[in-house]
CSV table of C-alpha atoms and ligand atoms in Angstrom, one decimal:
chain,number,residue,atom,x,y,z
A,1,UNK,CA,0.7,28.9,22.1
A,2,UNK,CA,-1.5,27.0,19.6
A,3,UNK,CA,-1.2,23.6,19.3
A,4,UNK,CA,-0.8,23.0,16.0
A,5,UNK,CA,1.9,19.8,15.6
A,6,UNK,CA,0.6,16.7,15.1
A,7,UNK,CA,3.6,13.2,16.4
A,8,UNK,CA,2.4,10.2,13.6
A,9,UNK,CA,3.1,7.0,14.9
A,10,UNK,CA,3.1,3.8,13.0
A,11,UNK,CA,4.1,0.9,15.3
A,12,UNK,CA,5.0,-1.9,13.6
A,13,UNK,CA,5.8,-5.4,14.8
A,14,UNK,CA,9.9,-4.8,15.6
A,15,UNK,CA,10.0,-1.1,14.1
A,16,UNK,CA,8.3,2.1,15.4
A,17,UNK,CA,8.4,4.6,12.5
A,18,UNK,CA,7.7,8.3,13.0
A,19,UNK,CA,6.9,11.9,12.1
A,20,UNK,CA,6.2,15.6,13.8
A,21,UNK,CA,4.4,17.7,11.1
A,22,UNK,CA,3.3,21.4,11.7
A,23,UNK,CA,-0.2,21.1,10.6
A,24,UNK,CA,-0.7,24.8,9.6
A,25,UNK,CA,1.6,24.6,6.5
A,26,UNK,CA,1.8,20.8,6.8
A,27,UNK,CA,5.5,20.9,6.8
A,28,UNK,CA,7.7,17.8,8.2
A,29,UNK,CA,9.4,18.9,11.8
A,30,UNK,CA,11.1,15.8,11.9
A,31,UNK,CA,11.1,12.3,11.1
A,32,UNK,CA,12.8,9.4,12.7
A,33,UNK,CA,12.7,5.4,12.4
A,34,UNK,CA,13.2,2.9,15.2
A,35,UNK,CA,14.1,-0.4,13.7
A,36,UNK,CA,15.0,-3.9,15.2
A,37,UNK,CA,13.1,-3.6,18.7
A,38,UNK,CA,14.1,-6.2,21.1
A,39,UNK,CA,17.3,-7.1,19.8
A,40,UNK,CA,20.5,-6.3,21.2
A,41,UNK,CA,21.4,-4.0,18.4
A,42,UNK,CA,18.4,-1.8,17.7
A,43,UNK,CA,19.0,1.3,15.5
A,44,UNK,CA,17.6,4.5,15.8
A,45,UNK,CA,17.7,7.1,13.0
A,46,UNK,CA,16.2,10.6,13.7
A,47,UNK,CA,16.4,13.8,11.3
A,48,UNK,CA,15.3,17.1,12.8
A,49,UNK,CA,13.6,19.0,9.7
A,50,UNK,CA,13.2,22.3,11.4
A,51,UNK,CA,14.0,23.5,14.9
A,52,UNK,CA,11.1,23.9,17.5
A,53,UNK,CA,13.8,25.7,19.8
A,54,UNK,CA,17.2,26.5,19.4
A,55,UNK,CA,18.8,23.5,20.1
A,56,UNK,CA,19.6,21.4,17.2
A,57,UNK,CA,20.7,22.6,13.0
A,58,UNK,CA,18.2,21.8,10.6
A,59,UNK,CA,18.3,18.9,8.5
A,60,UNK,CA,20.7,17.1,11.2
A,61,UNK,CA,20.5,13.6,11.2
A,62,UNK,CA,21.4,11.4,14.6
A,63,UNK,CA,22.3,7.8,14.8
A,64,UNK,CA,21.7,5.8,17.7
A,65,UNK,CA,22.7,1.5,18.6
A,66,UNK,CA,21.6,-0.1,20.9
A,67,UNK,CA,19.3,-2.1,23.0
A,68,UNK,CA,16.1,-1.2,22.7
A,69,UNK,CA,13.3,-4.3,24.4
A,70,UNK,CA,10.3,-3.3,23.9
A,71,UNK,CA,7.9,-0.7,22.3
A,72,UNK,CA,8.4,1.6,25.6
A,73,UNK,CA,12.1,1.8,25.2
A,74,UNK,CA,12.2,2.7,21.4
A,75,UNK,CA,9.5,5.4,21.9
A,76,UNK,CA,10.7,6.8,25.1
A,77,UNK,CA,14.1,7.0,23.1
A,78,UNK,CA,12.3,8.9,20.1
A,79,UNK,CA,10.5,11.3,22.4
A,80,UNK,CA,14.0,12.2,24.1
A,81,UNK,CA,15.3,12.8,20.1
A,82,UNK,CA,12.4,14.9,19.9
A,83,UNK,CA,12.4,16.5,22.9
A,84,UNK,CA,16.5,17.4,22.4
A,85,UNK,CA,15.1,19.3,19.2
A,86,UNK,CA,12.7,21.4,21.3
A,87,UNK,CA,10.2,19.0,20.1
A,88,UNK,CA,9.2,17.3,23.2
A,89,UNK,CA,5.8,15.6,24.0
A,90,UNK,CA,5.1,17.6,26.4
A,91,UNK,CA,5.9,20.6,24.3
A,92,UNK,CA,2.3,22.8,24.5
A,93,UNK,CA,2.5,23.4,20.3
A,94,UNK,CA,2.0,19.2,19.8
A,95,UNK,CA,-1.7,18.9,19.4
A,96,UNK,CA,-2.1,15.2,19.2
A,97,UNK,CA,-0.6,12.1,18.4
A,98,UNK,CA,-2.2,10.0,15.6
A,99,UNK,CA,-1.6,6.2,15.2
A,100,UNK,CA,-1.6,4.2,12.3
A,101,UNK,CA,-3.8,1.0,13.2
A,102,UNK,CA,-4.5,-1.7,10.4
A,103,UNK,CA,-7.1,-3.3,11.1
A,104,UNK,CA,-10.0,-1.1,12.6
A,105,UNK,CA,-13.0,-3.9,11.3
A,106,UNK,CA,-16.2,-2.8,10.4
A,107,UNK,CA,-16.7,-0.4,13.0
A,108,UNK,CA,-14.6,1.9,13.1
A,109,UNK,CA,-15.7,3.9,9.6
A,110,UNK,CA,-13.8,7.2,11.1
A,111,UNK,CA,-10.6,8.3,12.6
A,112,UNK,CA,-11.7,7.8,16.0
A,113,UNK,CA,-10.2,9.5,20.1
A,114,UNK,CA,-9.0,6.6,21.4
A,115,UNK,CA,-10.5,5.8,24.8
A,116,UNK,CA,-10.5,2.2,27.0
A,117,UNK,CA,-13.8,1.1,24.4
A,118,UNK,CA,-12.2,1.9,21.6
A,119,UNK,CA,-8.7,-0.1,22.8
A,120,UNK,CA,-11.0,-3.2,23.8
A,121,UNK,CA,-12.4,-2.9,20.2
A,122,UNK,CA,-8.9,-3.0,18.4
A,123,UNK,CA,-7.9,-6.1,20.9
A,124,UNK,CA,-10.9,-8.1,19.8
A,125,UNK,CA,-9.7,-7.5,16.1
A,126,UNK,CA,-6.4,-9.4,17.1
A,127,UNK,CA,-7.8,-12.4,15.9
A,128,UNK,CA,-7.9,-10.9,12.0
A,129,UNK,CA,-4.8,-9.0,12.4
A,130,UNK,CA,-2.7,-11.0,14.5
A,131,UNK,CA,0.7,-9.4,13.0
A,132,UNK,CA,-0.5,-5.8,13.1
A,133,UNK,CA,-2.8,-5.1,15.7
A,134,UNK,CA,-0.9,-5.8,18.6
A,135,UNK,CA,1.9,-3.8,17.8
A,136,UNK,CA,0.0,-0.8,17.0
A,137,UNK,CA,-2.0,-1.4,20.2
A,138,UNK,CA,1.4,-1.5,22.2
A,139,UNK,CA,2.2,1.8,20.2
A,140,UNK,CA,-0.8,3.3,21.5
A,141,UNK,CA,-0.9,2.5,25.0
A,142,UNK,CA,3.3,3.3,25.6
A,143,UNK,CA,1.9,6.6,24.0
A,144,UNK,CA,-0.3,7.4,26.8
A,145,UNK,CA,1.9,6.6,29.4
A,146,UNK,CA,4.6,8.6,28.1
A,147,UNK,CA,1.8,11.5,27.0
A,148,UNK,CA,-0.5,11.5,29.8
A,149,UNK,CA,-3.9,13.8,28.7
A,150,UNK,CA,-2.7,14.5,25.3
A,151,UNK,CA,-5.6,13.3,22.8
A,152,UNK,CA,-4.7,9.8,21.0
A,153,UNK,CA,-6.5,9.4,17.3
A,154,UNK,CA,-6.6,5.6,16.1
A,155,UNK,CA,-6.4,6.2,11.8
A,156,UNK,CA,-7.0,2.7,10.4
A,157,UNK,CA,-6.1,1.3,7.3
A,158,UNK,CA,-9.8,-0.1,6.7
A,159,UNK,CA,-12.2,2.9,7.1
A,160,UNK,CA,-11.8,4.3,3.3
A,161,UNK,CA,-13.1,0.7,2.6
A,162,UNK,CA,-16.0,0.6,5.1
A,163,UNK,CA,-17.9,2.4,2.5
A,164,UNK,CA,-18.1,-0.7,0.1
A,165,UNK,CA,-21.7,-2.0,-0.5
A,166,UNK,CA,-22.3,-5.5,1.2
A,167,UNK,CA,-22.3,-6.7,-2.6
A,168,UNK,CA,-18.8,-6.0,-2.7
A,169,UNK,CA,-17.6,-6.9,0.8
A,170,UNK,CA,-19.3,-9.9,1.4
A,171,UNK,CA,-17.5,-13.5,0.6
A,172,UNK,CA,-20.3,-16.0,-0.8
A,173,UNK,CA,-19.8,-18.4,1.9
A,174,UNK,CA,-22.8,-19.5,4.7
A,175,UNK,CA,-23.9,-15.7,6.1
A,176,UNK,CA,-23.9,-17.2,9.4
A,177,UNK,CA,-21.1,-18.7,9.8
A,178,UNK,CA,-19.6,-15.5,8.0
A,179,UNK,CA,-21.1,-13.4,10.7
A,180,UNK,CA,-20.4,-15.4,13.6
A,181,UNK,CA,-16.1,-15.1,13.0
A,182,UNK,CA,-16.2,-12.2,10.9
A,183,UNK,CA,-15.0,-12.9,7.8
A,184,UNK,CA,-16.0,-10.5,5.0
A,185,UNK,CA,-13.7,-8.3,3.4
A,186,UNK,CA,-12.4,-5.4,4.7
A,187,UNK,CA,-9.6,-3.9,2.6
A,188,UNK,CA,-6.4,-2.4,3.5
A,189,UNK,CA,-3.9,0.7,2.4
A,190,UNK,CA,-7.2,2.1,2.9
A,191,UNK,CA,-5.3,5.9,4.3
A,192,UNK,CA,-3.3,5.4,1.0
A,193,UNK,CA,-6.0,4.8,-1.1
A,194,UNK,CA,-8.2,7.8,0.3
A,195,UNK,CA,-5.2,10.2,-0.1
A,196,UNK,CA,-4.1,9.0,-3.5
A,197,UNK,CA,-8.1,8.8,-5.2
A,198,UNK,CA,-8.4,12.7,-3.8
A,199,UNK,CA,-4.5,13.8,-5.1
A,200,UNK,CA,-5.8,12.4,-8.6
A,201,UNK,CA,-9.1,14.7,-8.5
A,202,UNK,CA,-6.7,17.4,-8.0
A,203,UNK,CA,-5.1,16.5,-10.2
A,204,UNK,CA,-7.5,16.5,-12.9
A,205,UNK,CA,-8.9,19.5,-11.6
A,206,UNK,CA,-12.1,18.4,-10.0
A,207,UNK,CA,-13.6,17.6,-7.3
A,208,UNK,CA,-13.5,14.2,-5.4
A,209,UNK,CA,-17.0,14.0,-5.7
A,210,UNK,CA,-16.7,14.2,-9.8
A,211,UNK,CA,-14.5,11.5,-10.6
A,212,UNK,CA,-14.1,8.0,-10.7
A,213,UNK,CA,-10.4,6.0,-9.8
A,214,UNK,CA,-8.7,3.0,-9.7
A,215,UNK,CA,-6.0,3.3,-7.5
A,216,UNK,CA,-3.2,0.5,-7.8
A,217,UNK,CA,-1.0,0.9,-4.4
A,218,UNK,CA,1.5,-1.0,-5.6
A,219,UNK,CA,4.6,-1.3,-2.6
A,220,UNK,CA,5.7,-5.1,-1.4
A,221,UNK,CA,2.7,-4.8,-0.2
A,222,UNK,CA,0.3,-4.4,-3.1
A,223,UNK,CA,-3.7,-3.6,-3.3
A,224,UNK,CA,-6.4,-1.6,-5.9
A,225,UNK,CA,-9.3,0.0,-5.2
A,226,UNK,CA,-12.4,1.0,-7.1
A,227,UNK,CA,-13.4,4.7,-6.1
A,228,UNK,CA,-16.4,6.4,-7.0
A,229,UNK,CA,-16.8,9.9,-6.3
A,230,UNK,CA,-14.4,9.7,-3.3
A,231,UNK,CA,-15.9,6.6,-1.6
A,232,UNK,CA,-14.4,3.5,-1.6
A,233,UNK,CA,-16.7,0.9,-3.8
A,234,UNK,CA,-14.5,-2.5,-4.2
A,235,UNK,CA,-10.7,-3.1,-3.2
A,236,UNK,CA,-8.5,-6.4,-3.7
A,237,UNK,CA,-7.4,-7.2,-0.1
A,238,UNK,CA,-9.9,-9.4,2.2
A,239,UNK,CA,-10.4,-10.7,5.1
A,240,UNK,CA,-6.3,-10.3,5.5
A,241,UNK,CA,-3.5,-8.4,3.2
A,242,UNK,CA,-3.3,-11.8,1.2
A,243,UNK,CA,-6.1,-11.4,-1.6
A,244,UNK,CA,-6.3,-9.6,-4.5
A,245,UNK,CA,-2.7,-8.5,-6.5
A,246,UNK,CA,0.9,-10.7,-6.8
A,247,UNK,CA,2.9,-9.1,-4.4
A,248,UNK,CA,6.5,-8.8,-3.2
A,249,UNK,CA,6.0,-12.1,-1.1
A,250,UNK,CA,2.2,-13.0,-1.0
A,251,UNK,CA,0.6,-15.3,-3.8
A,252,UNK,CA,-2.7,-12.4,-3.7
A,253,UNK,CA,-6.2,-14.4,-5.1
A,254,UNK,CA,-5.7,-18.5,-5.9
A,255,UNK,CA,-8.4,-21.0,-5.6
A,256,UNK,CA,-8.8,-21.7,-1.5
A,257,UNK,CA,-8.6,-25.4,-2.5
A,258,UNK,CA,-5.0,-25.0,-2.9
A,259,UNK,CA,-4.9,-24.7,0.8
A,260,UNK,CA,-7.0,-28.0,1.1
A,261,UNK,CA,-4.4,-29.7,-1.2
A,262,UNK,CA,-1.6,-28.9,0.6
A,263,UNK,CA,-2.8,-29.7,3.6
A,264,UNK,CA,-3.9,-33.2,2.7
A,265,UNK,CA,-2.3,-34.4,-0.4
A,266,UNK,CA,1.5,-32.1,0.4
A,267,UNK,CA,1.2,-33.1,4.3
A,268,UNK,CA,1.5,-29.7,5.4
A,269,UNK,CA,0.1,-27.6,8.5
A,270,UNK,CA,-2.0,-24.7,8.5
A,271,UNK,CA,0.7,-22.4,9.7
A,272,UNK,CA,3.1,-23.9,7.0
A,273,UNK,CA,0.8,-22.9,4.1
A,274,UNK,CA,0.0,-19.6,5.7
A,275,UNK,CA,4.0,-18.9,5.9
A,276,UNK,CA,4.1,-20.2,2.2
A,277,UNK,CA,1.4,-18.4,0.8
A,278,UNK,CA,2.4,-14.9,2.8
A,279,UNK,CA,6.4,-15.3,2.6
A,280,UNK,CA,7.1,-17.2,0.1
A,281,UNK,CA,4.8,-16.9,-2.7
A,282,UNK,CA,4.2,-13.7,-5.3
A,283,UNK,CA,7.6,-12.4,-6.8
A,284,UNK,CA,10.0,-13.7,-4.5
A,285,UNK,CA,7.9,-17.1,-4.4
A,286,UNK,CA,8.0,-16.9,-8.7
A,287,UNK,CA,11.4,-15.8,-9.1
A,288,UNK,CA,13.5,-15.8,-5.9
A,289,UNK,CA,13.7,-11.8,-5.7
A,290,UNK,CA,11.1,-9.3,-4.9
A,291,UNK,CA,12.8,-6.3,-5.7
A,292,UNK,CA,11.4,-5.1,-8.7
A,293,UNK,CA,14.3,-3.0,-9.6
A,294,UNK,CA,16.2,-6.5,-9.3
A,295,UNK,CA,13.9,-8.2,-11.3
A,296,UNK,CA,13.6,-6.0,-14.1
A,297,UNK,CA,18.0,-5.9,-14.3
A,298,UNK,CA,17.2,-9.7,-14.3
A,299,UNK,CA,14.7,-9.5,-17.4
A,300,UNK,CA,17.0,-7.0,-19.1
A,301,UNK,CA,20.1,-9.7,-19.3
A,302,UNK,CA,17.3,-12.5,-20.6
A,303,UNK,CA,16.6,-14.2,-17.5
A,304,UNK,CA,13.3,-16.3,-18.3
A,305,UNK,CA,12.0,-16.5,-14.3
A,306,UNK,CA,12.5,-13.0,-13.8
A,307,UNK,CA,10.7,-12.4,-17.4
A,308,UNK,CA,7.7,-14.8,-16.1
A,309,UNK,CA,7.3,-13.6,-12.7
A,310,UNK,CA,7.2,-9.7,-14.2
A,311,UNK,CA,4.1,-11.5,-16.5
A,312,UNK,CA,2.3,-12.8,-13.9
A,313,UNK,CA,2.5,-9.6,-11.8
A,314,UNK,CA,1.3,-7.7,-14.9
A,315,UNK,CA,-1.4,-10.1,-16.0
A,316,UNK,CA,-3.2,-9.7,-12.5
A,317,UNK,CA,-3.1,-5.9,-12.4
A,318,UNK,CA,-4.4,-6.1,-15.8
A,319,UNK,CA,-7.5,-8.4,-14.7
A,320,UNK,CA,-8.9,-6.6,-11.4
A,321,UNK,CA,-8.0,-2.9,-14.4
A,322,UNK,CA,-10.8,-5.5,-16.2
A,323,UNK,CA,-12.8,-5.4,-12.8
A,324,UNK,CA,-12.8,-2.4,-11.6
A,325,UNK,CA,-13.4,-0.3,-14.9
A,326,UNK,CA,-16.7,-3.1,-15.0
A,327,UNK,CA,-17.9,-2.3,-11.3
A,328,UNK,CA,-17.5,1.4,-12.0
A,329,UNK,CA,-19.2,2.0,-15.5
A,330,UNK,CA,-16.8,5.0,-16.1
A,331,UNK,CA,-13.0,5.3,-15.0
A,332,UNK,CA,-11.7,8.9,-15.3
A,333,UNK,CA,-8.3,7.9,-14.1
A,334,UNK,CA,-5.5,5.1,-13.6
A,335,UNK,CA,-3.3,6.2,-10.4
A,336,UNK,CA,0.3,3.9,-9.7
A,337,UNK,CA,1.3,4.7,-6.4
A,338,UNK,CA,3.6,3.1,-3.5
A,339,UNK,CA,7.7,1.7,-4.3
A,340,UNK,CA,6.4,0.2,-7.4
A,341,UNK,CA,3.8,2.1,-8.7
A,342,UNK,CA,5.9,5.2,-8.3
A,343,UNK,CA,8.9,4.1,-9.4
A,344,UNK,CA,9.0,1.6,-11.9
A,345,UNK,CA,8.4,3.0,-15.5
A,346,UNK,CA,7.9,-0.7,-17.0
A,347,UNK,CA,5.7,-1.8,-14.9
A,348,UNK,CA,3.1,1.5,-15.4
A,349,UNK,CA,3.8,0.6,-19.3
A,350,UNK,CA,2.8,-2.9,-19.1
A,351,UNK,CA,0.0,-2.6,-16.7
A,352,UNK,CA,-1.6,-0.3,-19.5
A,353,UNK,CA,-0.2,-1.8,-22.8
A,354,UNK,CA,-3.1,-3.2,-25.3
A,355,UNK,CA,-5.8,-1.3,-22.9
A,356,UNK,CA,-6.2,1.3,-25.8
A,357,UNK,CA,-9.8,0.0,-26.4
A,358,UNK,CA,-10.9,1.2,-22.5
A,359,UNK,CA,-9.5,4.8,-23.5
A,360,UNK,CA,-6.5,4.0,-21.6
A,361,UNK,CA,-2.6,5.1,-23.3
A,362,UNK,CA,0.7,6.2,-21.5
A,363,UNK,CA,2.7,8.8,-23.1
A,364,UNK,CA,6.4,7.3,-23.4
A,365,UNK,CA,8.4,10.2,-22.4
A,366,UNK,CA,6.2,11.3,-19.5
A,367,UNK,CA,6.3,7.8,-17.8
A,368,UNK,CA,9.8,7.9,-17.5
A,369,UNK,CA,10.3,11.9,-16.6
A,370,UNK,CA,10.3,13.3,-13.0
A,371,UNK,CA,6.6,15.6,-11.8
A,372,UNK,CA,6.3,19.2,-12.4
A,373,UNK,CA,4.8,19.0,-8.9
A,374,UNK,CA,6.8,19.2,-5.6
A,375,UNK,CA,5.4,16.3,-4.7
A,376,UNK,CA,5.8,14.3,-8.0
A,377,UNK,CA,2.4,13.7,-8.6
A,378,UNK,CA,1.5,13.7,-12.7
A,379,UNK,CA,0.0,12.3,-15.6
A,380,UNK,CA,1.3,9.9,-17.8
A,381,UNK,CA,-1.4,9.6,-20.4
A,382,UNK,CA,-1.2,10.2,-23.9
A,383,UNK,CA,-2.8,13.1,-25.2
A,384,UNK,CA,-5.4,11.3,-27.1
A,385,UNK,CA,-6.3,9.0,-24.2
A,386,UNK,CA,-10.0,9.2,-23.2
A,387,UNK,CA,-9.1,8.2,-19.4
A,388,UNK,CA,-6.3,9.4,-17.8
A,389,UNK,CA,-2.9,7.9,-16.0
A,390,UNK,CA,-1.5,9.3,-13.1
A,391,UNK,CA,1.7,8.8,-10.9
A,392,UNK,CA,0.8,10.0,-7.6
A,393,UNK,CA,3.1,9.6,-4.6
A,394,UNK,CA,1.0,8.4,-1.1
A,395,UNK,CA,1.9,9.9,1.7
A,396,UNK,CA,0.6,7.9,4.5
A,397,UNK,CA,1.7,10.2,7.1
A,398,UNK,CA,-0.1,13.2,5.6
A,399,UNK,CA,-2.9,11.8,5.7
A,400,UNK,CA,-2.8,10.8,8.9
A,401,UNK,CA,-1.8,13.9,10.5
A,402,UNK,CA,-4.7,15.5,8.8
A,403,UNK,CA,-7.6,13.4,9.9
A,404,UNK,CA,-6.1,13.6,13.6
A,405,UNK,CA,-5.3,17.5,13.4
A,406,UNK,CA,-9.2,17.4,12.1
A,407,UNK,CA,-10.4,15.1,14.8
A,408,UNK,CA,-8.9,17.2,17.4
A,409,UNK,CA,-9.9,20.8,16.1
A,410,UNK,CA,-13.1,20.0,14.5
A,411,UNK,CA,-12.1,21.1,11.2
A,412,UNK,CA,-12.6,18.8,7.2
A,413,UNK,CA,-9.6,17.3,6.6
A,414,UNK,CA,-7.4,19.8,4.3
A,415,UNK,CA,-7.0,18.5,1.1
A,416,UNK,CA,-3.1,19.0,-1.0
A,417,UNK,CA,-3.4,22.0,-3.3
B,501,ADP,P1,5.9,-1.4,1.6
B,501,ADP,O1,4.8,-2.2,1.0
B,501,ADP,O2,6.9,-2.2,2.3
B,501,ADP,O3,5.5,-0.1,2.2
B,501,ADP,P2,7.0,0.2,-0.6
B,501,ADP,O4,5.8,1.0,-1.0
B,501,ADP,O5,8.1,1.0,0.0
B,501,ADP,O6,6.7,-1.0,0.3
B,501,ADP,O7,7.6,-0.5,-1.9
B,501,ADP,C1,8.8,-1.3,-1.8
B,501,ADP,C2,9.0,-1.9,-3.2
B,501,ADP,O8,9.1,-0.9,-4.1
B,501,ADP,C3,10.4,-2.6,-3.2
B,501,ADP,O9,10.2,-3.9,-2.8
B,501,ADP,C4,10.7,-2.5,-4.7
B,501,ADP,O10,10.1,-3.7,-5.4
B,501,ADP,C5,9.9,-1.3,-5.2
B,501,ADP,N1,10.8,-0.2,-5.6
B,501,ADP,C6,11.4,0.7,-4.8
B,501,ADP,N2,12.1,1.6,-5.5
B,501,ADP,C7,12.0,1.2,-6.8
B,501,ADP,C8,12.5,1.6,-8.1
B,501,ADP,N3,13.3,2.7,-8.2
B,501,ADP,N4,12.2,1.0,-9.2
B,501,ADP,C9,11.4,-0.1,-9.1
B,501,ADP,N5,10.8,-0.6,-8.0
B,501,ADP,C10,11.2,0.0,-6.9
């Protein structure tokens, strides 16, 4: 039997989600969620897509509470869902299992076989990525032991952004003192960005290598990205996910002095501000709720926070729009992608409102229909616009599976068609 599955892990801090795809018509075998690890009440969901063997009905969906401690417990527990499917990880048709790691540095500018070197590298980035990191190292490791020989790909959320020219990537501070702890910027939602720039060629009917994007990822999490001819030239994030847009809980770009000032003139510690200026800052910080669908209800009945926090949001997107479209020269397209960007009609509308003069214009009635596409992805642009808007749904997991099925076989990643 060819191996031709490929498990995609993405270990989070208390949650281990995953997905078995069949990489040869890159359908979904199943797809589970571990959530609440270490607690005594952990949930697991898993949904069998398609049998491997005749043991479970498609589209079956299992429910399981309890205690799950640690990393090994929630993933042994997935890999007995998956093997009760036919789907085991030892079953000779699962080709490899690729992890989602955040932060892969500068380094690591490829999906890469993890081996002891490349685990040592991803512990030394703990420092920069203290919440991510070690979770997705646990992931990795509790992988081997319970796959022993099968090949483990590390995909990080940085490589589409280790493309960016030092210009771009370097903070002005002292180069040495820059070098010595590694602070530059490194960008993240970089797997999202790289499948969503390349869905919008497609889109367009081009090639990668023809066309400029700006990609707004827009989630609670939210980042943009400059993209010229399929590389990655300039992206919000930094040095950690808290640069660049207003986000769900993160304030995104301020003056660092504000740090400064609340450490000496507000009394606070550093670990205060960082929990301020990560949990409670951006929407929820503005207006007590970062929901967008619960803001904009709030904005609909007149409620002036809501109303500000929405303008704020907007006004940011609008700048780094300003940015990018100025560090590209020429924009071919505007994709929204991620909860927000895919689902929230106003905010597409005001991101692009008064932009006419930069080619940009969204067509009303396609901004609020459903995609043609299976997987949603369309334009939104007026006819007359110069540069077009897209909606394009990311899909992390895709992408993922198809850099480690292309790792493992030796094959260009397969692009959606
Ligand atoms: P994450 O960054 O956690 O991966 P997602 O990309 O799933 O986040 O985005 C989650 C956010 O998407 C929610 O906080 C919410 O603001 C927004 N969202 C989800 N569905 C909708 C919707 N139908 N309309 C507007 N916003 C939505």
């Amino acid at each position: 039997m060819t191996a031709t599955r490929v498990l995609v892990l993405n270990s989070g801090s208390s949650s281990v989600k995953y997905q078995l795809l069949e990489m040869t018509d890159e359908s979904r075998l199943a797809v589970g969620l571990v959530e609440r690890i270490g607690e005594n009440q952990s949930r697991l969901t898993h949904v069998c897509l398609r049998r491997g063997s005749p043991v479970a009905s498609e589209g079956e969906r299992r429910e399981r509470v309890e205690e799950f401690a640690d990393h090994e417990a929630a993933l042994r527990a997935a890999a007995e869902e998956l093997a009760a499917d036919g789907l085991g990880l030892d079953s000779p048709g699962l080709a490899a299992i690729g992890h989602r790691v955040v932060h892969g540095g500068q380094w690591f500018t490829r999906p890469t076989l993890v081996d002891d070197d490349v685990l040592a590298e991803i512990r030394r980035l703990v420092p920069v990525a203290p919440l991510h990191n070690p979770a997705n190292l646990t992931g990795i490791t509790t992988a081997q032991t319970l796959s022993p020989g099968l090949p483990q790909v590390a995909v990080f959320d940085t490589t589409f952004h280790t493309t960016m020219p030092e210009h771009a990537a370097r903070y002005a501070i002292d180069v040495g003192t820059a070098d010595e702890h590694r602070v530059r910027r490194y960008g993240f939602h970089g797997t999202s960005h790289a499948y969503v720039s390349r869905r919008t060629a497609e889109l367009l009917g081009k090639d990668p290598s023809e066309v400029n994007v700006i990609v707004l990822h827009l989630g609670n999490g939210a980042s943009v990205s400059a993209v010229e001819g399929g590389r990655c030239v300039d992206t919000s994030m930094g040095l950690t996910p808290l640069e660049g847009l207003v986000m769900g809980t993160r304030s995104g770009d301020l003056d660092p002095a504000v740090v400064f000032h609340l450490v000496r003139v507000a009394g606070m510690t550093v670990d205060e501000v960082d929990e301020l200026l990560n949990k409670r800052s951006g929407l929820v910080g503005l207006c007590g709720d970062n929901d967008m669908r619960e803001i904009r209800r709030r904005i609909e009945e007149g409620d002036e926070r809501a109303q500000l926090a929405f303008d704020i949001y907007i006004h940011r997107i609008k700048k780094y729009i300003g940015a990018y479209y100025a560090v590209l020269g020429r924009v071919d397209a505007v994709a929204f992608t991620a909860g927000v960007g895919e689902n929230s009609p106003p905010v597409r509308e005001a991101a692009l409102a008064g932009l006419e003069g930069l080619g940009l214009a969204v067509d009303p009635a396609a901004n609020e229909a459903e995609g043609p596409a299976a997987d949603g992805a369309r334009l939104i642009s007026s006819r007359d616009a110069r540069v077009a808007a897209a909606v394009v749904p990311t899909d992390e997991e895709l992408e993922i599976a198809r850099q480690t099925y292309a790792l493992v076989t030796g094959r260009e990643p397969r692009q959606t068609g």
